[in-house]
XYZ file of C-alpha atoms in Angstrom:
352
model
C -0.033 -0.098 -0.040
C 3.024 2.302 -0.098
C 2.589 3.333 3.631
C 6.191 2.549 4.575
C 9.237 0.733 3.550
C 9.436 -3.118 2.981
C 12.960 -4.035 3.758
C 12.353 -7.920 3.283
C 14.668 -9.576 1.033
C 17.768 -7.318 1.175
C 20.317 -7.004 3.910
C 19.722 -3.767 5.946
C 23.217 -3.446 7.114
C 24.140 -0.340 9.238
C 24.407 2.347 6.531
C 20.941 4.053 6.331
C 21.734 5.037 2.775
C 21.505 1.271 1.947
C 18.206 0.882 3.534
C 16.873 3.939 1.673
C 17.427 2.322 -1.588
C 15.232 -0.571 -0.650
C 12.248 1.568 -1.623
C 11.468 4.405 -4.002
C 9.234 5.819 -1.423
C 12.116 6.554 0.986
C 12.358 10.150 1.880
C 8.836 10.971 0.715
C 7.400 13.644 3.111
C 5.019 12.390 5.754
C 1.686 14.238 6.670
C 2.428 15.075 10.237
C -1.064 16.224 10.803
C -1.860 12.674 10.902
C -0.290 12.673 14.268
C 0.181 8.779 14.362
C 3.092 7.954 16.561
C 4.533 4.504 16.795
C 5.753 3.529 20.340
C 8.423 0.816 20.731
C 9.519 -0.853 23.827
C 12.764 -2.853 23.298
C 13.333 -5.442 26.126
C 15.878 -7.902 26.718
C 13.606 -10.837 25.499
C 10.727 -9.216 23.682
C 9.803 -6.155 21.965
C 6.404 -4.515 22.127
C 5.081 -2.085 19.503
C 1.996 0.104 19.694
C 0.413 2.964 17.760
C -1.240 6.008 19.395
C -2.522 9.377 17.959
C -0.577 12.395 19.545
C 0.968 12.288 22.949
C -0.843 10.505 25.857
C -2.631 12.721 28.183
C -5.444 10.759 29.798
C -3.992 7.312 30.187
C -2.353 5.090 27.518
C -4.801 4.175 24.871
C -3.100 2.309 21.738
C -5.219 2.283 18.670
C -5.016 -1.472 18.663
C -3.612 -4.063 21.012
C 0.330 -3.978 21.191
C 2.122 -6.466 19.172
C 4.968 -8.351 20.701
C 7.967 -10.236 19.069
C 11.133 -11.684 20.319
C 14.046 -9.333 20.470
C 16.794 -10.662 18.224
C 20.530 -9.975 18.519
C 20.541 -9.545 14.786
C 19.876 -5.885 14.072
C 18.651 -6.599 10.532
C 16.135 -9.161 11.705
C 15.022 -6.809 14.362
C 14.159 -4.084 11.854
C 12.246 -6.540 9.656
C 10.193 -7.659 12.701
C 9.443 -4.150 13.600
C 8.252 -3.207 10.247
C 6.060 -6.359 10.290
C 4.763 -5.378 13.766
C 4.038 -1.924 12.603
C 1.667 -3.151 9.858
C -0.307 -4.849 12.431
C -0.697 -1.922 14.781
C -1.126 0.894 12.392
C -4.499 1.842 10.442
C -4.434 0.461 6.987
C -2.393 2.732 4.823
C -1.051 4.901 7.753
C 2.523 5.817 8.327
C 3.591 7.227 11.690
C 4.526 10.888 11.876
C 7.292 9.854 14.306
C 8.777 6.805 16.341
C 9.674 6.724 19.918
C 11.751 3.998 21.385
C 12.716 2.833 24.748
C 15.755 0.781 24.599
C 18.407 -0.654 27.104
C 21.645 1.301 27.115
C 24.446 2.366 26.958
C 22.981 5.039 24.432
C 23.963 8.182 22.781
C 20.411 9.700 22.913
C 21.358 12.740 20.909
C 22.672 10.679 17.935
C 20.223 7.793 18.426
C 22.913 5.194 18.753
C 23.237 2.180 21.039
C 26.894 2.628 21.925
C 29.463 -0.009 22.764
C 27.705 -3.288 23.474
C 24.485 -3.479 25.200
C 24.707 -6.354 27.570
C 20.989 -7.017 27.602
C 20.233 -7.250 23.882
C 23.836 -7.813 22.188
C 23.856 -4.905 19.818
C 26.881 -3.150 19.181
C 27.263 0.395 17.996
C 23.729 0.182 16.448
C 22.579 3.593 14.915
C 18.714 2.471 15.656
C 17.321 5.975 15.199
C 18.911 6.559 11.581
C 17.692 3.048 10.520
C 14.265 3.053 11.940
C 13.737 6.619 10.550
C 14.526 5.287 7.053
C 12.356 2.285 7.422
C 9.168 4.522 7.861
C 10.054 7.127 5.259
C 12.603 9.417 7.165
C 10.351 10.247 10.046
C 11.738 11.690 13.187
C 12.915 9.055 15.843
C 13.507 9.704 19.388
C 15.123 7.173 21.730
C 16.045 6.944 25.490
C 17.064 4.598 28.034
C 14.159 2.078 28.819
C 14.113 3.194 32.531
C 13.739 6.682 31.676
C 11.294 6.018 29.179
C 9.171 4.148 31.598
C 9.589 6.994 34.108
C 8.199 9.408 31.338
C 5.276 7.337 30.732
C 4.387 6.949 34.511
C 5.255 10.772 35.047
C 2.753 11.750 32.306
C -0.264 9.433 32.344
C 0.559 7.083 35.334
C 1.491 7.090 39.051
C 3.453 10.327 38.665
C 0.835 12.560 37.318
C 1.049 15.929 38.910
C 4.140 15.077 40.782
C 7.351 17.061 40.249
C 9.882 15.855 40.718
C 8.995 12.221 40.378
C 11.386 9.042 40.496
C 10.555 5.781 38.829
C 12.571 2.715 39.823
C 11.980 -0.335 37.699
C 13.056 -3.394 39.787
C 13.375 -6.606 37.823
C 16.304 -8.471 36.432
C 18.371 -5.384 37.326
C 17.564 -2.225 38.987
C 17.072 0.961 36.914
C 16.051 4.610 37.672
C 14.373 7.459 35.852
C 14.015 10.911 37.265
C 11.544 13.433 35.883
C 11.799 17.205 36.607
C 9.164 19.566 34.742
C 8.001 16.854 32.529
C 11.591 16.001 31.117
C 13.903 13.393 31.846
C 17.032 14.242 33.781
C 19.991 12.589 32.219
C 22.966 14.517 34.014
C 26.330 15.600 32.242
C 27.298 12.050 31.366
C 23.563 10.412 30.941
C 24.046 8.609 34.311
C 21.747 10.635 36.572
C 19.929 8.477 39.038
C 21.915 5.328 38.174
C 21.530 3.920 41.756
C 21.530 0.223 40.654
C 25.212 0.475 40.111
C 26.135 2.422 43.226
C 28.121 0.417 45.852
C 26.321 -0.255 49.056
C 29.631 -0.532 51.187
C 33.318 -1.202 50.623
C 33.347 -4.627 51.579
C 33.918 -7.655 49.373
C 30.233 -8.405 48.271
C 28.501 -10.159 45.392
C 29.774 -9.263 41.904
C 27.298 -7.405 39.585
C 26.636 -7.843 35.897
C 28.671 -4.684 35.251
C 31.775 -6.536 36.888
C 31.923 -4.425 39.961
C 30.993 -5.684 43.305
C 28.458 -4.669 45.952
C 26.236 -2.711 43.464
C 22.666 -2.177 44.948
C 21.310 -4.004 41.869
C 23.553 -7.208 42.718
C 21.914 -7.310 46.170
C 18.149 -6.667 45.495
C 17.477 -7.358 41.864
C 16.199 -10.549 40.492
C 19.334 -11.740 38.726
C 21.402 -10.743 41.891
C 19.033 -12.757 44.169
C 19.144 -15.919 41.947
C 23.048 -15.753 41.959
C 23.079 -15.185 45.816
C 20.740 -18.265 46.028
C 23.011 -20.412 44.059
C 25.790 -19.481 46.362
C 23.975 -20.216 49.592
C 22.370 -23.462 48.272
C 24.903 -24.678 45.700
C 23.637 -28.267 45.734
C 20.080 -27.145 44.825
C 18.624 -28.600 47.765
C 17.282 -27.200 51.249
C 18.299 -29.037 54.407
C 14.714 -30.490 54.300
C 15.486 -32.104 50.997
C 13.151 -30.006 48.847
C 14.359 -27.944 46.006
C 16.193 -24.784 46.743
C 15.148 -21.368 45.155
C 16.903 -20.576 42.006
C 15.039 -17.166 41.028
C 13.879 -14.083 42.986
C 10.352 -15.298 43.308
C 11.360 -18.411 45.089
C 13.545 -16.564 47.482
C 10.765 -14.461 48.645
C 8.473 -17.334 48.874
C 10.946 -19.288 50.966
C 11.522 -16.064 53.133
C 7.585 -15.811 53.794
C 7.666 -19.406 55.017
C 10.543 -18.591 57.598
C 13.657 -20.055 56.129
C 16.342 -18.378 58.171
C 18.825 -18.061 55.159
C 16.236 -16.656 52.947
C 15.035 -14.230 55.563
C 18.499 -12.869 55.862
C 18.791 -12.735 52.172
C 15.754 -10.613 51.856
C 16.783 -8.252 54.533
C 20.146 -7.632 52.873
C 18.070 -7.000 49.583
C 15.967 -4.662 51.556
C 18.656 -2.670 53.076
C 20.322 -2.445 49.657
C 17.205 -1.072 47.985
C 16.479 1.232 50.787
C 20.085 2.811 50.322
C 19.409 3.345 46.735
C 16.069 4.915 47.316
C 17.468 7.241 50.104
C 20.180 8.477 47.705
C 17.380 9.460 45.242
C 15.636 11.076 48.223
C 18.539 13.094 49.375
C 19.620 14.405 45.795
C 16.381 14.723 44.123
C 13.763 15.320 46.827
C 10.899 13.820 44.795
C 7.289 14.346 45.633
C 6.372 10.622 44.516
C 8.559 7.467 44.114
C 7.282 4.506 42.424
C 9.030 0.945 42.243
C 7.977 -0.993 39.184
C 9.433 -4.000 37.250
C 8.760 -7.660 37.826
C 10.214 -7.933 41.361
C 8.821 -4.290 42.439
C 5.161 -5.050 41.396
C 5.197 -8.738 42.581
C 6.691 -8.008 46.164
C 4.749 -4.813 47.186
C 5.428 -5.611 51.107
C 9.100 -5.870 50.325
C 8.971 -2.455 48.555
C 7.176 -0.629 51.249
C 9.581 -2.036 53.775
C 12.569 -0.821 51.908
C 10.725 2.534 51.273
C 10.119 3.026 55.065
C 13.732 2.290 55.757
C 14.906 4.721 53.163
C 12.799 7.570 54.519
C 14.736 7.017 57.884
C 18.013 7.136 56.135
C 17.279 10.285 54.121
C 17.117 13.823 55.229
C 14.157 14.188 57.636
C 12.479 16.873 55.311
C 12.699 14.671 52.198
C 11.726 11.357 54.196
C 8.706 12.881 55.795
C 7.334 14.507 52.468
C 7.676 11.855 49.957
C 4.908 9.360 48.792
C 5.272 6.022 47.530
C 2.901 4.977 44.687
C 2.517 1.680 42.787
C 2.970 1.858 39.065
C -0.377 2.314 37.280
C 0.578 1.480 33.688
C 1.941 -2.136 34.351
C 3.973 -3.351 31.294
C 2.820 -0.535 29.382
C 4.974 2.245 31.092
C 7.740 2.251 28.759
C 5.251 2.126 25.542
C 3.628 5.056 27.003
C 6.844 6.918 27.515
C 7.977 5.951 23.967
C 4.696 7.426 22.529
C 5.521 10.726 24.515
C 9.103 10.903 23.046
C 7.705 10.277 19.521
C 4.912 12.993 19.820
C 7.599 15.485 21.093
C 9.769 14.527 18.316
C 7.099 15.245 15.657
C 6.208 18.508 17.365
C 9.877 19.483 17.234
C 9.966 18.989 13.474
C 6.931 21.052 12.998
C 8.002 23.872 15.176
């Protein structure tokens, strides 16, 4: 139908000029009054795609249910799968006015490049913005770290509505953070603002983190770190009772609730690590509202509440007494909602 570019059958490579030659429609102007925005959430295992009209304001309402596909380490295959998914979520014959993408870092947000090697998805020096732009007719593309993008979504249409500043901490396999001030992401001078997940809890020799350092907050309290600690505590895979030892975060928490002393101690250390990270956010940002999301954060609300209470005691009294904890409201759509905001703003910027 000529709505956007069909890359099938030719290698996309990493030179956007090669992609442009795949269709004579590349570079044709887009009617931005259409205001269709394609929102993309690139996760370590799956990618979600949705289409919206304009920036979300009163909740996140995609035109059609989001489409998900497995995130591949092959950038060419990823772009092909993205185009296929876009066909399923966009109106027939529709082309997006812009694309917003939440993607695991490290990133160069201004250039729209996944720099170095992304440990979660394995891409290396991937110019995702330029290639995605060409795939959809050279439309503007905005990217940001998935934690920042999720924070933006919750801040605009979720748990952080009306809160300024707002802090969002996705606690899942790892621990990320996004800080929103005045409706904008705070990145800092080097793009590392709020990275409490890789802040050392203390100087002692503790568990090794995925970043190869020791004692990171994430290594103590996130899903992957808890699973590694469980394997260290129960290396044979069996409890003294003979039953299977926990091998993931959910099992560790369940065993702690059952009263196992080792699991209780492990969760207590995790709680203190998370509290230390939240306290750092409270001390530096002084947010109105904090939200802890992610798979671990949403499935263990009592753990999060306990860590938050400890954090308020660790932080400056004024910040600790005034801040509120809110559960995430957008579920697994927070990054998609934030990506829609990124895309809508990119579209507005090109018109302005």
